[in-house]
GROMACS .gro file of C-alpha atoms in nm:
model
  231
    1MET     CA    1   3.986  -9.147  17.544
    2LYS     CA    2   4.165  -9.146  17.880
    3LYS     CA    3   4.118  -9.443  18.111
    4GLN     CA    4   4.101  -9.318  18.471
    5LEU     CA    5   4.091  -9.493  18.808
    6LEU     CA    6   4.095  -9.352  19.162
    7VAL     CA    7   4.154  -9.603  19.443
    8TYR     CA    8   4.172  -9.534  19.817
    9GLY     CA    9   4.232  -9.744  20.127
   10SER     CA   10   3.901  -9.717  20.311
   11GLY     CA   11   3.556  -9.787  20.172
   12ARG     CA   12   3.406  -9.493  20.360
   13HIS     CA   13   3.259  -9.216  20.144
   14THR     CA   14   3.435  -8.880  20.174
   15VAL     CA   15   3.363  -8.549  20.006
   16PRO     CA   16   3.723  -8.491  19.886
   17PHE     CA   17   3.761  -8.827  19.709
   18LEU     CA   18   3.419  -8.823  19.542
   19LYS     CA   19   3.471  -8.458  19.445
   20TYR     CA   20   3.809  -8.552  19.297
   21MET     CA   21   3.645  -8.830  19.093
   22ALA     CA   22   3.372  -8.594  18.974
   23GLU     CA   23   3.626  -8.334  18.862
   24ALA     CA   24   3.829  -8.601  18.681
   25THR     CA   25   3.534  -8.655  18.447
   26GLY     CA   26   3.566  -8.302  18.312
   27LYS     CA   27   3.186  -8.260  18.331
   28LYS     CA   28   3.012  -7.970  18.507
   29LYS     CA   29   2.759  -8.198  18.678
   30PRO     CA   30   2.858  -8.559  18.613
   31ASN     CA   31   2.647  -8.868  18.667
   32LEU     CA   32   2.813  -9.047  18.959
   33CYS     CA   33   2.701  -9.404  19.026
   34PHE     CA   34   2.759  -9.598  19.348
   35ILE     CA   35   2.774  -9.979  19.326
   36PRO     CA   36   2.721 -10.117  19.681
   37THR     CA   37   2.723 -10.489  19.593
   38ALA     CA   38   3.003 -10.579  19.836
   39SER     CA   39   2.804 -10.456  20.138
   40GLY     CA   40   2.487 -10.637  20.033
   41GLU     CA   41   2.351 -10.294  19.937
   42ASP     CA   42   2.352 -10.176  20.299
   43GLN     CA   43   2.101  -9.891  20.328
   44GLU     CA   44   2.308  -9.680  20.570
   45TYR     CA   45   2.600  -9.703  20.329
   46ILE     CA   46   2.377  -9.591  20.041
   47ASP     CA   47   2.239  -9.307  20.253
   48SER     CA   48   2.594  -9.189  20.328
   49PHE     CA   49   2.665  -9.180  19.954
   50TYR     CA   50   2.367  -8.954  19.892
   51GLN     CA   51   2.466  -8.736  20.187
   52VAL     CA   52   2.817  -8.685  20.050
   53CYS     CA   53   2.686  -8.624  19.697
   54SER     CA   54   2.459  -8.348  19.830
   55GLN     CA   55   2.776  -8.152  19.906
   56ILE     CA   56   2.928  -8.177  19.557
   57ASN     CA   57   2.802  -8.093  19.209
   58VAL     CA   58   2.697  -8.438  19.083
   59THR     CA   59   2.383  -8.629  18.991
   60PRO     CA   60   2.392  -8.939  19.214
   61HIS     CA   61   2.280  -9.287  19.109
   62VAL     CA   62   2.289  -9.628  19.278
   63LEU     CA   63   2.316  -9.954  19.085
   64SER     CA   64   2.132 -10.242  19.252
   65VAL     CA   65   2.190 -10.607  19.160
   66TRP     CA   66   1.879 -10.717  19.352
   67ILE     CA   67   1.632 -10.659  19.070
   68ASN     CA   68   1.380 -10.844  18.856
   69SER     CA   69   1.306 -10.833  18.485
   70TYR     CA   70   0.956 -10.693  18.533
   71ASP     CA   71   1.070 -10.375  18.709
   72GLN     CA   72   1.407 -10.303  18.543
   73LYS     CA   73   1.409 -10.260  18.168
   74GLU     CA   74   1.764 -10.123  18.131
   75SER     CA   75   2.053 -10.367  18.120
   76PHE     CA   76   2.343 -10.325  18.362
   77GLU     CA   77   2.564 -10.235  18.065
   78GLU     CA   78   2.322  -9.963  17.955
   79ILE     CA   79   2.317  -9.812  18.304
   80ILE     CA   80   2.694  -9.828  18.354
   81SER     CA   81   2.775  -9.689  18.009
   82SER     CA   82   2.550  -9.388  18.070
   83MET     CA   83   2.751  -9.278  18.375
   84ASP     CA   84   3.046  -9.040  18.393
   85ALA     CA   85   3.199  -9.201  18.702
   86ILE     CA   86   3.151  -9.524  18.897
   87VAL     CA   87   3.242  -9.565  19.265
   88VAL     CA   88   3.248  -9.913  19.418
   89GLY     CA   89   3.195  -9.961  19.789
   90GLY     CA   90   3.362 -10.178  20.050
   91GLY     CA   91   3.254 -10.514  20.187
   92ASN     CA   92   3.296 -10.871  20.069
   93THR     CA   93   3.516 -10.861  19.759
   94LEU     CA   94   3.477 -11.229  19.672
   95ASN     CA   95   3.097 -11.225  19.679
   96MET     CA   96   3.083 -10.898  19.487
   97LEU     CA   97   3.301 -11.028  19.205
   98ALA     CA   98   3.102 -11.351  19.183
   99ILE     CA   99   2.775 -11.160  19.145
  100TRP     CA  100   2.929 -10.925  18.889
  101LYS     CA  101   3.056 -11.215  18.681
  102ALA     CA  102   2.717 -11.388  18.692
  103GLN     CA  103   2.543 -11.068  18.581
  104GLY     CA  104   2.801 -10.956  18.324
  105ILE     CA  105   2.870 -10.641  18.526
  106ASP     CA  106   3.246 -10.706  18.512
  107ILE     CA  107   3.239 -10.694  18.131
  108ALA     CA  108   3.022 -10.380  18.137
  109LEU     CA  109   3.272 -10.209  18.367
  110ILE     CA  110   3.564 -10.297  18.140
  111LYS     CA  111   3.384 -10.151  17.837
  112ALA     CA  112   3.293  -9.834  18.026
  113TYR     CA  113   3.648  -9.792  18.157
  114ASP     CA  114   3.787  -9.825  17.804
  115ASN     CA  115   3.534  -9.563  17.691
  116GLY     CA  116   3.644  -9.304  17.947
  117VAL     CA  117   3.407  -9.358  18.240
  118VAL     CA  118   3.608  -9.278  18.555
  119MET     CA  119   3.624  -9.577  18.793
  120GLY     CA  120   3.713  -9.590  19.159
  121GLY     CA  121   3.641  -9.689  19.515
  122GLY     CA  122   3.792  -9.803  19.841
  123SER     CA  123   3.853 -10.130  20.025
  124ALA     CA  124   3.674 -10.396  19.815
  125GLY     CA  125   3.608 -10.108  19.578
  126SER     CA  126   3.981 -10.056  19.528
  127LEU     CA  127   4.099 -10.418  19.541
  128CYS     CA  128   3.865 -10.531  19.261
  129TRP     CA  129   4.046 -10.332  18.990
  130PHE     CA  130   4.384 -10.507  19.040
  131ASN     CA  131   4.509 -10.857  18.959
  132GLY     CA  132   4.490 -10.967  19.321
  133GLY     CA  133   4.534 -10.895  19.687
  134THR     CA  134   4.436 -11.005  20.035
  135THR     CA  135   4.073 -11.004  20.146
  136ASP     CA  136   3.866 -11.078  20.456
  137SER     CA  137   3.593 -11.227  20.236
  138ARG     CA  138   3.646 -11.584  20.358
  139PRO     CA  139   3.615 -11.732  20.710
  140LYS     CA  140   3.895 -11.741  20.968
  141GLU     CA  141   4.177 -11.543  20.806
  142LEU     CA  142   4.283 -11.306  20.532
  143SER     CA  143   4.327 -11.485  20.201
  144ILE     CA  144   4.414 -11.404  19.842
  145VAL     CA  145   4.148 -11.303  19.590
  146GLU     CA  146   4.189 -11.239  19.218
  147GLY     CA  147   4.062 -10.910  19.081
  148MET     CA  148   3.961 -10.787  18.735
  149SER     CA  149   4.316 -10.676  18.637
  150PHE     CA  150   4.229 -10.331  18.506
  151ILE     CA  151   4.570 -10.258  18.660
  152ASP     CA  152   4.796 -10.563  18.625
  153LYS     CA  153   4.949 -10.522  18.970
  154SER     CA  154   4.846 -10.638  19.317
  155HIS     CA  155   4.684 -10.412  19.575
  156CYS     CA  156   4.648 -10.371  19.950
  157PRO     CA  157   4.387 -10.140  20.106
  158HIS     CA  158   4.370 -10.056  20.480
  159TYR     CA  159   4.750 -10.049  20.480
  160ASN     CA  160   4.784  -9.848  20.802
  161SER     CA  161   4.463  -9.934  20.988
  162GLU     CA  162   4.464 -10.315  21.006
  163LYS     CA  163   4.782 -10.449  21.166
  164SER     CA  164   4.797 -10.775  20.971
  165ARG     CA  165   4.757 -10.620  20.626
  166ARG     CA  166   5.102 -10.472  20.572
  167PRO     CA  167   5.318 -10.769  20.684
  168LEU     CA  168   5.093 -11.017  20.503
  169TYR     CA  169   5.112 -10.810  20.185
  170HIS     CA  170   5.491 -10.800  20.210
  171ASN     CA  171   5.513 -11.176  20.270
  172ASN     CA  172   5.286 -11.254  19.976
  173ILE     CA  173   5.500 -11.044  19.741
  174ILE     CA  174   5.820 -11.202  19.874
  175SER     CA  175   5.676 -11.553  19.827
  176GLY     CA  176   5.552 -11.474  19.477
  177GLU     CA  177   5.185 -11.536  19.564
  178LEU     CA  178   5.120 -11.174  19.470
  179THR     CA  179   5.292 -10.956  19.212
  180ASP     CA  180   5.442 -10.620  19.297
  181GLY     CA  181   5.174 -10.362  19.352
  182TYR     CA  182   5.022 -10.062  19.524
  183ALA     CA  183   4.912 -10.007  19.883
  184CYS     CA  184   4.694  -9.731  20.024
  185ASP     CA  185   4.651  -9.608  20.377
  186ASP     CA  186   4.286  -9.551  20.465
  187ARG     CA  187   4.285  -9.180  20.388
  188SER     CA  188   4.512  -9.189  20.085
  189ALA     CA  189   4.435  -9.244  19.718
  190ILE     CA  190   4.612  -9.313  19.389
  191HIS     CA  191   4.494  -9.165  19.060
  192PHE     CA  192   4.581  -9.379  18.758
  193ILE     CA  193   4.557  -9.249  18.401
  194ASP     CA  194   4.589  -9.500  18.118
  195ASP     CA  195   4.691  -9.768  18.370
  196LYS     CA  196   4.987  -9.566  18.502
  197VAL     CA  197   5.020  -9.371  18.828
  198HIS     CA  198   4.933  -9.008  18.768
  199THR     CA  199   4.949  -8.884  19.128
  200SER     CA  200   4.888  -8.968  19.492
  201VAL     CA  201   4.647  -8.765  19.705
  202SER     CA  202   4.558  -8.781  20.074
  203LEU     CA  203   4.321  -8.629  20.325
  204ASP     CA  204   4.606  -8.559  20.571
  205PRO     CA  205   4.988  -8.581  20.589
  206ASP     CA  206   4.982  -8.901  20.796
  207ASN     CA  207   4.827  -9.115  20.522
  208ASN     CA  208   5.020  -9.219  20.212
  209SER     CA  209   5.023  -9.457  19.918
  210TYR     CA  210   5.308  -9.689  19.821
  211TYR     CA  211   5.455  -9.900  19.546
  212VAL     CA  212   5.578 -10.228  19.695
  213TYR     CA  213   5.815 -10.450  19.497
  214LEU     CA  214   6.108 -10.689  19.518
  215LYS     CA  215   6.468 -10.612  19.432
  216GLU     CA  216   6.767 -10.843  19.452
  217ASP     CA  217   6.849 -10.718  19.799
  218GLY     CA  218   6.494 -10.742  19.937
  219LEU     CA  219   6.152 -10.583  19.951
  220VAL     CA  220   6.112 -10.213  19.874
  221GLU     CA  221   5.824  -9.998  20.001
  222GLU     CA  222   5.839  -9.680  19.799
  223GLU     CA  223   5.619  -9.387  19.901
  224LEU     CA  224   5.446  -9.231  19.604
  225ILE     CA  225   5.542  -8.868  19.542
  226PRO     CA  226   5.383  -8.618  19.519
  227ASN     CA  227   5.134  -8.683  19.793
  228SER     CA  228   4.904  -8.382  19.761
  229ILE     CA  229   4.664  -8.301  20.046
  230ILE     CA  230   4.306  -8.246  19.927
  231SER     CA  231   3.998  -8.126  20.113
   0.00000   0.00000   0.00000
């Protein structure tokens, strides 16, 4: 069973990225589930998910953590394991991971990933799958957060859209606070298969994904090739 992950720089829903995830499942009409925990289950964000899904051949679902035992009889693991693909939204990474851990959602996601459910997302929804990265989840300044380590590398979303992200990411790798890892511009994505980079895809030629690492002579920012344009 292939383990697949699609991560992109921005948390905004787009037809090309969700279509790509749907096709990666190999199903004619896959069950695609949005987990909007990081945004506090913002209704406009959920509405945008349904709007995008109406343009592709999927059956959309939304997993809410704000539930009670009387109304919800399925466990989070049962819901997650019944999906073909899971997309995680942007927002507060730290709060999202804390809720997931308290509810056992993190463990359910690991099991589903190992069983072939395609995972993905942008912003908080991309950062969560890696061993760590920088987040705006705490007051005052960007800080480091640990992820779930599906991919045992660090990660940086919003690489081209937030001026402080790129230099801070570089400095954290140089200092050893973060491991080497992968960065995505807002409109670029990386497709991992079995924890290895399969390909890089983007919505336009100006957005790319990178592998950032240290060598003896300094930091290297290596653009991932090929960078296929999808629409």
